[in-house]
Coordinates of C-alpha atoms in Angstrom, one line a residue:
Chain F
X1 CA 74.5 90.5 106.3
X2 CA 77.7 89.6 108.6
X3 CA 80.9 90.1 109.1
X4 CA 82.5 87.7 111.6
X5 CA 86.1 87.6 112.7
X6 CA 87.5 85.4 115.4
X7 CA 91.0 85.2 116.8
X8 CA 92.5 86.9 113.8
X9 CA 96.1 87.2 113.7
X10 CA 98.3 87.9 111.0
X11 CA 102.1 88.3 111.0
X12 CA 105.1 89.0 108.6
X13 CA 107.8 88.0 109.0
X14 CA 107.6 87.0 112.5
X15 CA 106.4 90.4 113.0
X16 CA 102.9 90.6 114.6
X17 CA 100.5 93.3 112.8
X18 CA 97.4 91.9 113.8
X19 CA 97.0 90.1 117.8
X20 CA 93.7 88.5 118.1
X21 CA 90.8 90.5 116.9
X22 CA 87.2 89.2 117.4
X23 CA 84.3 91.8 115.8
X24 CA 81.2 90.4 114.8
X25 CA 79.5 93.1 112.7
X26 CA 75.4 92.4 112.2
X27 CA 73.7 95.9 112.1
X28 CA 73.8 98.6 109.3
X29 CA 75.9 101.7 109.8
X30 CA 78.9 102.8 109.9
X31 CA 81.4 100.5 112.2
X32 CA 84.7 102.7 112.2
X33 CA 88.0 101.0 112.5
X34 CA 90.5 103.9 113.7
X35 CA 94.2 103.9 114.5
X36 CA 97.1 105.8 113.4
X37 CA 99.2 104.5 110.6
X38 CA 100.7 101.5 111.2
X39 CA 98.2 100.5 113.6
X40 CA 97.0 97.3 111.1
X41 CA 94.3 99.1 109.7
X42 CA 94.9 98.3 106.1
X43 CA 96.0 94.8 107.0
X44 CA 92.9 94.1 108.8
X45 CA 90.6 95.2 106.1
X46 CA 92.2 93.9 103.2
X47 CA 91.5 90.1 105.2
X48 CA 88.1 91.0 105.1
X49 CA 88.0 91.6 101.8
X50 CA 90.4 88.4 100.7
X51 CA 93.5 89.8 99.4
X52 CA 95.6 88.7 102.9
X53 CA 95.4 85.8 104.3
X54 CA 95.4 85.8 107.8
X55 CA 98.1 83.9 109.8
X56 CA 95.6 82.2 112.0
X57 CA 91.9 82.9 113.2
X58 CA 88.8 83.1 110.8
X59 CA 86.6 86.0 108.9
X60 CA 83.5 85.0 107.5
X61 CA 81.4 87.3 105.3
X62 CA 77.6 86.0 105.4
X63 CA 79.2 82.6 106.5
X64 CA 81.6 82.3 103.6
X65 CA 85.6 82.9 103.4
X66 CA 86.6 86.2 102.0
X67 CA 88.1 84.4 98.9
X68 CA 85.1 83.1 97.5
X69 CA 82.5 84.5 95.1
X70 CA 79.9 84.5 97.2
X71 CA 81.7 87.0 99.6
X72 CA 83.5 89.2 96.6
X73 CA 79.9 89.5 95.5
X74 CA 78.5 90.5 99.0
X75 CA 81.5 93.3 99.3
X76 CA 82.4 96.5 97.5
X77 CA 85.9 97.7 98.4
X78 CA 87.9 101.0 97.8
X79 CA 91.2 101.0 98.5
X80 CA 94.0 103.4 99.8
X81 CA 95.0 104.6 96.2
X82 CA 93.1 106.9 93.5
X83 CA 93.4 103.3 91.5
X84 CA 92.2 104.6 88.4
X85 CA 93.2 103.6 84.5
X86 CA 94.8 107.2 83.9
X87 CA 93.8 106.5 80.4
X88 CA 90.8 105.5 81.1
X89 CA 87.3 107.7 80.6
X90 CA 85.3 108.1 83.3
X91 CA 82.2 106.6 81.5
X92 CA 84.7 103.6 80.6
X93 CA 85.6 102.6 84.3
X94 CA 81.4 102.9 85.1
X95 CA 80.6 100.6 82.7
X96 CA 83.2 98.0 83.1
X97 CA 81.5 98.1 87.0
X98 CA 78.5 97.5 85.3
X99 CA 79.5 94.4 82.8
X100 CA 81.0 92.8 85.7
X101 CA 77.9 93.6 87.8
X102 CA 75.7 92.2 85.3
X103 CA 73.6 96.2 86.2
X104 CA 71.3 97.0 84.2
X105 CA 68.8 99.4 84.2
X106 CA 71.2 102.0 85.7
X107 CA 71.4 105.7 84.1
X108 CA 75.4 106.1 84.3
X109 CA 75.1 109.7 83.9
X110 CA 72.0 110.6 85.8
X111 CA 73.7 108.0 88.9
X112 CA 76.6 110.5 88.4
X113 CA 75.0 113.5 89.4
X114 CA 74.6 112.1 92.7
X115 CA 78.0 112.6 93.1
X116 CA 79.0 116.2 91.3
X117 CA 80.4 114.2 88.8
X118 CA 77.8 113.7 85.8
X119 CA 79.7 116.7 83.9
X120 CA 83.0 114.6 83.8
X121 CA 81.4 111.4 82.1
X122 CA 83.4 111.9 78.5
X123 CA 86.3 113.2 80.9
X124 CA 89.6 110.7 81.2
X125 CA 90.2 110.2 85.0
X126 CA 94.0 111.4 84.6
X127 CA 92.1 114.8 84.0
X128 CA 90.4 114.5 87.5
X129 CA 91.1 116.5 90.6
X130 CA 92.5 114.2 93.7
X131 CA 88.8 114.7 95.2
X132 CA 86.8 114.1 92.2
X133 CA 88.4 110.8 91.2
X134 CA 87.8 110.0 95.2
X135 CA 83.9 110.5 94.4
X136 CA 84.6 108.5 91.4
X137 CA 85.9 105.1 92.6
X138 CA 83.2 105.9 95.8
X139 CA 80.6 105.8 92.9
X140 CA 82.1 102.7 91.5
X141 CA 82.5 100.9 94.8
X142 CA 78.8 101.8 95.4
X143 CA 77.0 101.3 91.8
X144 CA 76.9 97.5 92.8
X145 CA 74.5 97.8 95.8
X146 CA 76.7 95.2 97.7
X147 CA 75.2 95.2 100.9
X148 CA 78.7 95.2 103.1
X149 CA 80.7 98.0 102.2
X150 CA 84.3 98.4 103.2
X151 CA 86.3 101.8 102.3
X152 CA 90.0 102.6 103.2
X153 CA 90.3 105.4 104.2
X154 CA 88.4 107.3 101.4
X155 CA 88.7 111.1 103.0
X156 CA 92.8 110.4 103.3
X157 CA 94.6 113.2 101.6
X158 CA 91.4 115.4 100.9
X159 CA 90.8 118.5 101.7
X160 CA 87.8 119.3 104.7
X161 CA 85.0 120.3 102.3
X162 CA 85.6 117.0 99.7
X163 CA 86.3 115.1 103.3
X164 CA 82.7 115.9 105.1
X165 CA 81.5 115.8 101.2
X166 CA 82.5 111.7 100.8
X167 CA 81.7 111.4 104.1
X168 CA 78.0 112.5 103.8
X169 CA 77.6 110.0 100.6
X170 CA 78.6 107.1 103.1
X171 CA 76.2 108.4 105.8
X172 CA 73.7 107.9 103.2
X173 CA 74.8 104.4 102.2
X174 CA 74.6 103.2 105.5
X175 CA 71.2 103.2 106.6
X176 CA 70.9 99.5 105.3
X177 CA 74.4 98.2 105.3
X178 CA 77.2 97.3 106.9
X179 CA 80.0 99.9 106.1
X180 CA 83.6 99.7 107.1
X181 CA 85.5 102.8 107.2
X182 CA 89.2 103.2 108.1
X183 CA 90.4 106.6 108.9
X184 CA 93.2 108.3 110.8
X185 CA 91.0 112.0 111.1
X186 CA 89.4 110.5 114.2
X187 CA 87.3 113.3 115.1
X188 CA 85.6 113.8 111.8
X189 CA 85.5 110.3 111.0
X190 CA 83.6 109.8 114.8
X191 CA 80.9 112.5 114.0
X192 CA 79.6 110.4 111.3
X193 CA 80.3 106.7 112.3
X194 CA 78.0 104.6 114.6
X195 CA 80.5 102.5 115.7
X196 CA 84.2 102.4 116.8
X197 CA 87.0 99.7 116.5
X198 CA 90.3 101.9 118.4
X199 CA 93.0 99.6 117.2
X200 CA 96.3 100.3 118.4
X201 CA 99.8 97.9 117.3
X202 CA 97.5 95.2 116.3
X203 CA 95.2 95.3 119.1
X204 CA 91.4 96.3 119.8
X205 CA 91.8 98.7 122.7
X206 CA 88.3 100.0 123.0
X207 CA 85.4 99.2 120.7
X208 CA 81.4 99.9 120.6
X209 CA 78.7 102.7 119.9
X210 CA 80.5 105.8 119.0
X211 CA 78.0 107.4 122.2
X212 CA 78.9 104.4 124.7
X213 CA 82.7 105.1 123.4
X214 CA 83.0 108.8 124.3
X215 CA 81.1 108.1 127.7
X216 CA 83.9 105.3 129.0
X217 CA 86.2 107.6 129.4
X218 CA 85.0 110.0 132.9
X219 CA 87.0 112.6 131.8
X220 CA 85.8 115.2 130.0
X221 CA 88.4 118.1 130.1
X222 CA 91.4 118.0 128.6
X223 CA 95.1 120.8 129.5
X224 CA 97.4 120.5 127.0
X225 CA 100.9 121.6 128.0
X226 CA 104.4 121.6 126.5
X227 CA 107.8 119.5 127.8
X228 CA 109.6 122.6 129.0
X229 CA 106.0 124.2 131.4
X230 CA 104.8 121.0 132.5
X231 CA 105.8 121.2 135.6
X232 CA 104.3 124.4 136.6
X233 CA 101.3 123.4 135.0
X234 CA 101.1 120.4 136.7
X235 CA 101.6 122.0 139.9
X236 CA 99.3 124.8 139.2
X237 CA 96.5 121.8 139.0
X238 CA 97.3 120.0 142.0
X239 CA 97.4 123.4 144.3
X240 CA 93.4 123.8 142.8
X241 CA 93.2 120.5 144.1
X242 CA 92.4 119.0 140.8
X243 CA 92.6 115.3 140.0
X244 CA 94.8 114.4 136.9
X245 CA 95.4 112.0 134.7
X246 CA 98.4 112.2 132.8
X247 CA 99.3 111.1 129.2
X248 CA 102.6 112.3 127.4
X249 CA 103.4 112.4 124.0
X250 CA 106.6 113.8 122.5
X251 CA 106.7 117.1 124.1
X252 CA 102.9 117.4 124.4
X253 CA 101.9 116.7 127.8
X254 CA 97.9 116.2 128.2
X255 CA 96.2 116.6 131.8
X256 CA 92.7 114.5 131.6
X257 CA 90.8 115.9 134.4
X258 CA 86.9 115.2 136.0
X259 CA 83.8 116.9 135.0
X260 CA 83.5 117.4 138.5
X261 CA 86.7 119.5 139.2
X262 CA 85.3 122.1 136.2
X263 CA 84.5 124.6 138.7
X264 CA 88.4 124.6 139.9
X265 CA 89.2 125.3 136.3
X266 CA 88.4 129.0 136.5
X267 CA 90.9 129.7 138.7
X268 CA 93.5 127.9 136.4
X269 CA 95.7 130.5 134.6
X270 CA 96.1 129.1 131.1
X271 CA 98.5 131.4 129.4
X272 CA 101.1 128.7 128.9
X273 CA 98.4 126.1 127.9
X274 CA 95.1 125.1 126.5
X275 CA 92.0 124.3 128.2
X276 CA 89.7 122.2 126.0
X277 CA 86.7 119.5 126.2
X278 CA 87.9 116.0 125.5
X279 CA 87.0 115.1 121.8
X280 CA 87.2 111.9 120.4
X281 CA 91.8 112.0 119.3
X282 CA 91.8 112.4 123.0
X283 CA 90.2 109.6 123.8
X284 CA 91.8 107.7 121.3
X285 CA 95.3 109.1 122.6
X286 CA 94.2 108.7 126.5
X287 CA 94.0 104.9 125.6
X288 CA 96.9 104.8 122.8
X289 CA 99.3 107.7 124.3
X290 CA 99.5 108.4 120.7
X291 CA 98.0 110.5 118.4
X292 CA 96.1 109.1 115.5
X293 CA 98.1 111.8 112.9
X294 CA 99.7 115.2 113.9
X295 CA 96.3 117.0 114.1
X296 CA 97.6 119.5 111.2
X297 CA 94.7 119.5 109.2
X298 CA 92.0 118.6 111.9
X299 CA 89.7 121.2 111.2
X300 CA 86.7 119.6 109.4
Chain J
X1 CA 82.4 84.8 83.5
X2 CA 82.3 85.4 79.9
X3 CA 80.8 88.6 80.7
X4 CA 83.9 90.0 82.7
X5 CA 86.5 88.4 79.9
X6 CA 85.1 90.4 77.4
X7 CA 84.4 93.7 79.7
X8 CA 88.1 93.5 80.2
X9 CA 89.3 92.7 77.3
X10 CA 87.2 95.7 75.7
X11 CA 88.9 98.1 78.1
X12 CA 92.0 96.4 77.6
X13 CA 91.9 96.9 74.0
X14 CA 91.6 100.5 74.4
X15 CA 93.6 101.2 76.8
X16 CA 96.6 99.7 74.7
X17 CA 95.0 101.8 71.4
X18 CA 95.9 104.7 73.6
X19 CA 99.6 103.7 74.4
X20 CA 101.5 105.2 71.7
X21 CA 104.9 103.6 72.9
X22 CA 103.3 100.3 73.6
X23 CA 102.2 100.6 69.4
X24 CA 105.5 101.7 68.4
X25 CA 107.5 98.3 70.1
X26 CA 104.1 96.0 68.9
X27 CA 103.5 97.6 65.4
X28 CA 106.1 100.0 64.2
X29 CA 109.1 98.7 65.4
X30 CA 108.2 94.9 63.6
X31 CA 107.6 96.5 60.2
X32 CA 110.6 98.6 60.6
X33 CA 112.7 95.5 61.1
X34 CA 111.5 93.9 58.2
X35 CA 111.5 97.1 56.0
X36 CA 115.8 97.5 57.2
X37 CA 116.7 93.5 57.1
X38 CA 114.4 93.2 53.9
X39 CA 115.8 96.1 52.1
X40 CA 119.3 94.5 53.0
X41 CA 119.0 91.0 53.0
X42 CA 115.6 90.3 51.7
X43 CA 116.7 89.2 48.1
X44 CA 120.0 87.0 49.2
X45 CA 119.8 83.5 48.7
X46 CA 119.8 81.6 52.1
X47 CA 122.3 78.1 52.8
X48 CA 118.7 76.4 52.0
X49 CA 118.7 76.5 48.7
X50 CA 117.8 79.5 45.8
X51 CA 113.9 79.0 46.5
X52 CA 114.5 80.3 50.0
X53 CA 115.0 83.8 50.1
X54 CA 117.0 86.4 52.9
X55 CA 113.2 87.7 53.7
X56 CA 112.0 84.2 54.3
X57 CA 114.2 83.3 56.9
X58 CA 113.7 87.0 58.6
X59 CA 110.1 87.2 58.8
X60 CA 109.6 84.2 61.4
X61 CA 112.6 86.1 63.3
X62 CA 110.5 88.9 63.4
X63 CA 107.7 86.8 64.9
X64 CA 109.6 85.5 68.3
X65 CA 111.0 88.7 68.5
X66 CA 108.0 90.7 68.6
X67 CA 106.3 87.7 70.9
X68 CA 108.9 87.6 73.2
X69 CA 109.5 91.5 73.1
X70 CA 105.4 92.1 74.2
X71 CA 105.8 89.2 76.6
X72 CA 109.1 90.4 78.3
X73 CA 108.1 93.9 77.9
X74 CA 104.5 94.7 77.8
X75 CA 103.4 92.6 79.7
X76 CA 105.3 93.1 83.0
X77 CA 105.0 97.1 82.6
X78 CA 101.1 96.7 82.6
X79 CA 101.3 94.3 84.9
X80 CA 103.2 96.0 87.7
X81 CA 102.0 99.8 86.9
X82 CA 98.2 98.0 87.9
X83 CA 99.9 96.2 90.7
X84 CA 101.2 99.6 91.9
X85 CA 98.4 102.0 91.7
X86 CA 96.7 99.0 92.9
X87 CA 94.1 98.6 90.1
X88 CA 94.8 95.3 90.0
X89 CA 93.8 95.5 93.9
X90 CA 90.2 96.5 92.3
X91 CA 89.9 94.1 89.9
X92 CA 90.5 90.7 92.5
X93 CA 88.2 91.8 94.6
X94 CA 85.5 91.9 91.9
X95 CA 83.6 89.1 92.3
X96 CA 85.1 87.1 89.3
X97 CA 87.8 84.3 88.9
X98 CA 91.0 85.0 90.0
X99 CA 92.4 84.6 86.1
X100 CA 90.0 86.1 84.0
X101 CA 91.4 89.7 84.1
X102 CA 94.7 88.5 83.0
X103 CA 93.6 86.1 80.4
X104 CA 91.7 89.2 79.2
X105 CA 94.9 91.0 79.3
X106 CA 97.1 88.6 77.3
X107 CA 94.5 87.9 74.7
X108 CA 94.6 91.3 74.0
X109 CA 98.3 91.7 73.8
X110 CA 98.2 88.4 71.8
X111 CA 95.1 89.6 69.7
X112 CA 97.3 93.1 68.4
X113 CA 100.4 90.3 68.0
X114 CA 98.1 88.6 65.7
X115 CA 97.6 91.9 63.5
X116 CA 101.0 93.2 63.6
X117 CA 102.6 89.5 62.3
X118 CA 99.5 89.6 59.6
X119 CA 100.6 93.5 58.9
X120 CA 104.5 93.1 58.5
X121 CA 103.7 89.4 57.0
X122 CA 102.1 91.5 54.3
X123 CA 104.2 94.2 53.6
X124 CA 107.2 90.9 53.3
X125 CA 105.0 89.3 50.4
X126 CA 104.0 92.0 49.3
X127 CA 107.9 94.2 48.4
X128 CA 110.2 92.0 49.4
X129 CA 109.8 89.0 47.2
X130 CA 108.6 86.3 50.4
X131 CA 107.0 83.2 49.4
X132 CA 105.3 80.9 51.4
X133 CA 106.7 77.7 51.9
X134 CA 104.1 76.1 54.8
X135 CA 101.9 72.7 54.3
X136 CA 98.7 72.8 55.7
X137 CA 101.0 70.5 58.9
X138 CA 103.5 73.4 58.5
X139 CA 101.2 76.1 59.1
X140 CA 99.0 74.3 61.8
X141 CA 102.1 73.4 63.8
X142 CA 103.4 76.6 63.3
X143 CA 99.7 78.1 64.7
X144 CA 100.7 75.7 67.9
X145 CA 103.7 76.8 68.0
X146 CA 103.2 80.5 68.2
X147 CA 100.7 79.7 71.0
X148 CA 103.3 78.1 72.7
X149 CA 105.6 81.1 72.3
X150 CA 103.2 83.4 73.4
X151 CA 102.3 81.2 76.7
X152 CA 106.1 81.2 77.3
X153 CA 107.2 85.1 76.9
X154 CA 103.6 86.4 78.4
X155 CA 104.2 83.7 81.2
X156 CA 108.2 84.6 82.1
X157 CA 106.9 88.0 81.6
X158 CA 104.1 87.8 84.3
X159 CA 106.3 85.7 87.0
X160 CA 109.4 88.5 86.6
X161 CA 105.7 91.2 87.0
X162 CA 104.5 89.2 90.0
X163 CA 107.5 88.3 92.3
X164 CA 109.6 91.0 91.9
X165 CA 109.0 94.2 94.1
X166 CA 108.7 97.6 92.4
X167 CA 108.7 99.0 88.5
X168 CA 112.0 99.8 88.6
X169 CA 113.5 96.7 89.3
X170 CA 111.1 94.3 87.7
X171 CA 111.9 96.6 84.6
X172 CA 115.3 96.3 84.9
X173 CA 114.9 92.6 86.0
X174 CA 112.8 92.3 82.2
X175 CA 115.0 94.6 80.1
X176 CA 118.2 92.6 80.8
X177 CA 116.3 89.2 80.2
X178 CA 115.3 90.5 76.9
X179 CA 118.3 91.8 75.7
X180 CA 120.6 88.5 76.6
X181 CA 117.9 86.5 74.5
X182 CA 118.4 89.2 72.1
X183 CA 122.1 88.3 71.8
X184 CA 122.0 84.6 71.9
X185 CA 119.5 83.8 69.8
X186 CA 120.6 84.4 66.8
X187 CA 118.7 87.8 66.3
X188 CA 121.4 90.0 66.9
X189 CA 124.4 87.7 66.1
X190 CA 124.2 84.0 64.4
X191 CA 124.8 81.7 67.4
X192 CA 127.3 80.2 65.3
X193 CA 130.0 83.2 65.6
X194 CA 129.6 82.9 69.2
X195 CA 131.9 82.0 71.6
X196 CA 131.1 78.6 73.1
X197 CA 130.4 79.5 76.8
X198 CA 127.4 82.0 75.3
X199 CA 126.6 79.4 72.5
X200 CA 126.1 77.1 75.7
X201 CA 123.3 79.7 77.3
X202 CA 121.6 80.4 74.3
X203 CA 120.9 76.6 74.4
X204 CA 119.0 77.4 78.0
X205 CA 117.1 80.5 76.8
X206 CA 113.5 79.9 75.3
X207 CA 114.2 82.5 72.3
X208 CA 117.0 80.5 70.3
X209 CA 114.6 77.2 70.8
X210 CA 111.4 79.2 69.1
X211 CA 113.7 80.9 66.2
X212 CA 115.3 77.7 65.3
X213 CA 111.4 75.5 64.5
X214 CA 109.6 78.7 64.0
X215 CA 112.2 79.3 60.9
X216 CA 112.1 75.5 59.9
X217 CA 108.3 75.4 59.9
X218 CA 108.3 78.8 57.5
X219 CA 110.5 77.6 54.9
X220 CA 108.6 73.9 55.2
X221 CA 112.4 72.1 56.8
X222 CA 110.8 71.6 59.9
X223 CA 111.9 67.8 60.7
X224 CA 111.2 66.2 64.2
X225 CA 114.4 64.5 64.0
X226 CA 116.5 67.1 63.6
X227 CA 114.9 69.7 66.1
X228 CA 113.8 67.1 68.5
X229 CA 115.9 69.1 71.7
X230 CA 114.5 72.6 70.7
X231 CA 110.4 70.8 70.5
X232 CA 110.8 69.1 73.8
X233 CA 112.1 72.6 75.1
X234 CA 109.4 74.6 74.3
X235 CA 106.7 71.7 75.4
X236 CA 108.2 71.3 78.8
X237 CA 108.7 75.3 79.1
X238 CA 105.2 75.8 78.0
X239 CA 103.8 73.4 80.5
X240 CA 105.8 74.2 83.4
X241 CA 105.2 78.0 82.8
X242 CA 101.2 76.8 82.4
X243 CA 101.4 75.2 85.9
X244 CA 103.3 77.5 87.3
X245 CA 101.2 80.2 86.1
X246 CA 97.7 78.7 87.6
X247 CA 99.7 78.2 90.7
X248 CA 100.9 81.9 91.4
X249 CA 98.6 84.4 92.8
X250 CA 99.9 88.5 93.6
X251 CA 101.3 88.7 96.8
X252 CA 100.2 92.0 98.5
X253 CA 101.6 91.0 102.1

């Protein structure tokens, strides 16, 4: 199983979404592809999977193009949208999986239950909570067993418990293929992935193992400030004699300071700010200086 | 392939039984028509003679209408609704030909057609005095013919569902196509009493060509020589809409 892409661009309209991405994906897990919206995330993946054509450059799934059937059988996609026949029972969207399929052998209900969902087999999917007909379409995408895997972001609009609940299904998926995950919740998404794509305005900006990712950057503190106290916080560092690196967004101002200088910290008075260990949205926004999303609903 | 026509086509089938509105403009709406132009004009001898009957001449009417009205209608509302919720998204990247899930989708608009044109047929013959006319060349031209008018409707149908951007407009886009073939084809209005600028589009719209052989061929007129402009129409639109329709693919960029 591979996923190759080299020089892949892809424009509209004179506009350039994508600007030469090269990934070469070989090893099961999951390979992350994070970047706020906008970034090309959606673009990119839907080449993968042959709906876009790129503008130049080549993807090749197990040596094929995208478009043929070789590839559409090696890849299982979900897309952005709850696309679901509203009409539709639930049991009636599993089997059509399976006629196309050609899967046999394969207890609809009882495969249900892996998912919470075996007691909604004679529901219609209009009848389905937003999280449920998530699980749903992940349970279609999967039935197949295709052993490349791509899934836009499938936790998008969920709340944290269904979120780490769809995310634990593709932790489990992934011990023997190659899954491809887009996702703007950057620091959920990065305790479960293996690997990390940081795209930003069509660009890779940092890519590898999700361990080799968080140890580029030698900063592991973070002090978050606002516009109108920068300065004072910013001068509070410097008389500690603290080393900063700083990244501003908006009226958020972020400090990125040394392990080293942690010790100096104590002496840092941190009513008018936040004092916090670098997670993985402030790596992503120390290489970006944006934000993946507005951190509202980070908390899973 | 096979396989996934008919997996569709079984979904497709049911997901239409459950489309009450979509039944009412295939099935009610047909007999209706016949039940009101029968009841008033059913028993009227026609301009072709006293063995031609009002109900003869409204039945194949009824026929383009309700061909053209699934084709310009329910066809582009399916077709975009799956485009939007991106369904259709899904299906492509099964791994089957590009055109089997809409094949699948028009035969089984043109499948209910089929049942609805045998069911208001029926009900014609059956209280409002219909005969029928056809030769076995009638009736097997006439069989081409209503393949040809489905390829045409379903096709302009799908193109207005494919290139346009968004429900609303492509429903718009379809509901004012439909009505101006309404009103120049003859269904509405005979194209006679119209004034000659209109009379002159109704000659460019695909609805007054199929009413004018589909009556011929019911009542057994159908000459070549005299309906040799409205034949070559309807070949040339049913093989450029073919083409054109292998050609075309959904844009998602």
């Amino acid at each position: 199983m591979q996923v190759k892409i080299t020089n892949l661009k892809k424009s509209y309209n004179k506009h350039l979404v994508l600007k030469n991405i090269n990934m070469e994906l070989t090893k099961p897990g999951i390979y992350l592809i994070a970047g706020p919206n906008g970034s090309g995330k959606t673009t990119l993946l839907e080449i993968i999977i042959g709906l876009r054509k790129p503008t130049s450059g080549e993807v090749l799934i197990n040596n094929s193009t995208p478009d043929t059937l070789e590839s559409k059988r090696a890849i299982g996609f979900l897309s952005q949208q709850n696309s679901l026949r509203r009409s539709c029972y639930v049991y009636e969207e599993l089997k059509l999986v399976s006629e196309i399929y050609s899967i046999k052998n394969v207890n609809l209900p009882e495969y249900l239950s892996k998912y919470n969902l075996d007691e909604y087999y004679r529901y219609k999917t209009g009848k389905l909570s937003g999280g449920s007909r998530r699980r749903l379409l992940l349970a279609m995408t999967l039935l197949p067993m295709q052993e490349i895997i791509v899934l836009d972001e499938p936790v998008s609009g969920l709340d944290p418990f269904s979120r780490n609940e769809i995310w634990n299904m593709i932790t489990e998926v992934s011990r023997d293929r190659i899954v491809i995950v887009s996702d703007h919740y950057l620091n959920q998404a990065a305790q479960y992935s293996d690997y990390v794509y940081l795209l930003d305005s069509g660009n890779v900006v940092l890519h590898g193992g999700i361990k080799d990712v968080n140890s580029f950057l030698k900063k592991s503190l973070v002090v978050k400030g606002r516009k109108n106290n920068h300065e004072s916080i910013e001068n509070r560092l410097r008389y500690l004699g603290i080393e900063i690196d700083l990244k501003v967004s908006g009226t958020v101002y972020s400090y990125y300071i040394n392990e080293t200088d942690k010790q100096k910290l104590k002496d840092l008075d941190i009513k008018d700010c936040n004092l916090n260990s670098v997670d993985f949205e402030d790596i992503y926004f120390y290489y970006t200086g944006k934000y993946s999303h507005d951190g509202s609903e980070e908390n899973g | 392939m096979a396989k996934s026509y008919i997996a569709f086509f079984k979904l497709e089938l049911k997901v239409l039984a459950r489309e009450p509105v979509t039944l009412f403009f295939m099935i009610i709406l047909p007999v209706i028509l016949t039940v009101v132009f029968g009841g008033a004009f059913g028993s009227e001898a026609t301009k072709y003679g006293d063995h031609v009957l009002g109900i003869d001449t409204i039945v194949p009417v009824n026929i383009v209408f309700l061909l053209a009205n699934v084709g310009l209608m329910g066809v582009p509302i399916t077709v975009v609704e799956l485009k939007e919720q991106e369904i259709l998204k899904r299906y492509i990247t099964y791994p089957i030909n590009y055109k089997t899930y809409f094949v699948s989708l028009f035969s089984v608009f043109s499948f209910v057609s089929v049942l609805s044109t045998l069911l208001f047929s029926l009900i014609a013959f059956l209280f409002y005095g219909a005969k029928w006319h056809m030769n076995i060349w009638d009736f097997l031209i006439f069989l081409v013919l209503y393949i040809a008018m489905t390829i045409i409707f379903d096709g302009i149908g799908s193109l207005i569902a494919l290139l346009v951007k968004g429900s609303r407009t492509s429903s718009m886009v379809t509901s004012g196509f439909f009505l101006s073939l309404i009103f120049t084809s003859g269904v509405a209005l005979p194209v006679e009493s119209l004034p000659a600028v209109v009379q002159k589009i109704a000659y460019m719209f695909p609805m007054y060509h199929c009413i004018e052989v589909a009556q011929m061929l019911w009542i057994s007129e159908f000459r070549f020589t005299g309906l040799w402009d409205n034949i070559l129409y309807i070949a040339a639109a049913t093989a450029a809409l073919m083409v054109f329709l292998g050609r075309v693919k959904v844009k998602w960029d």
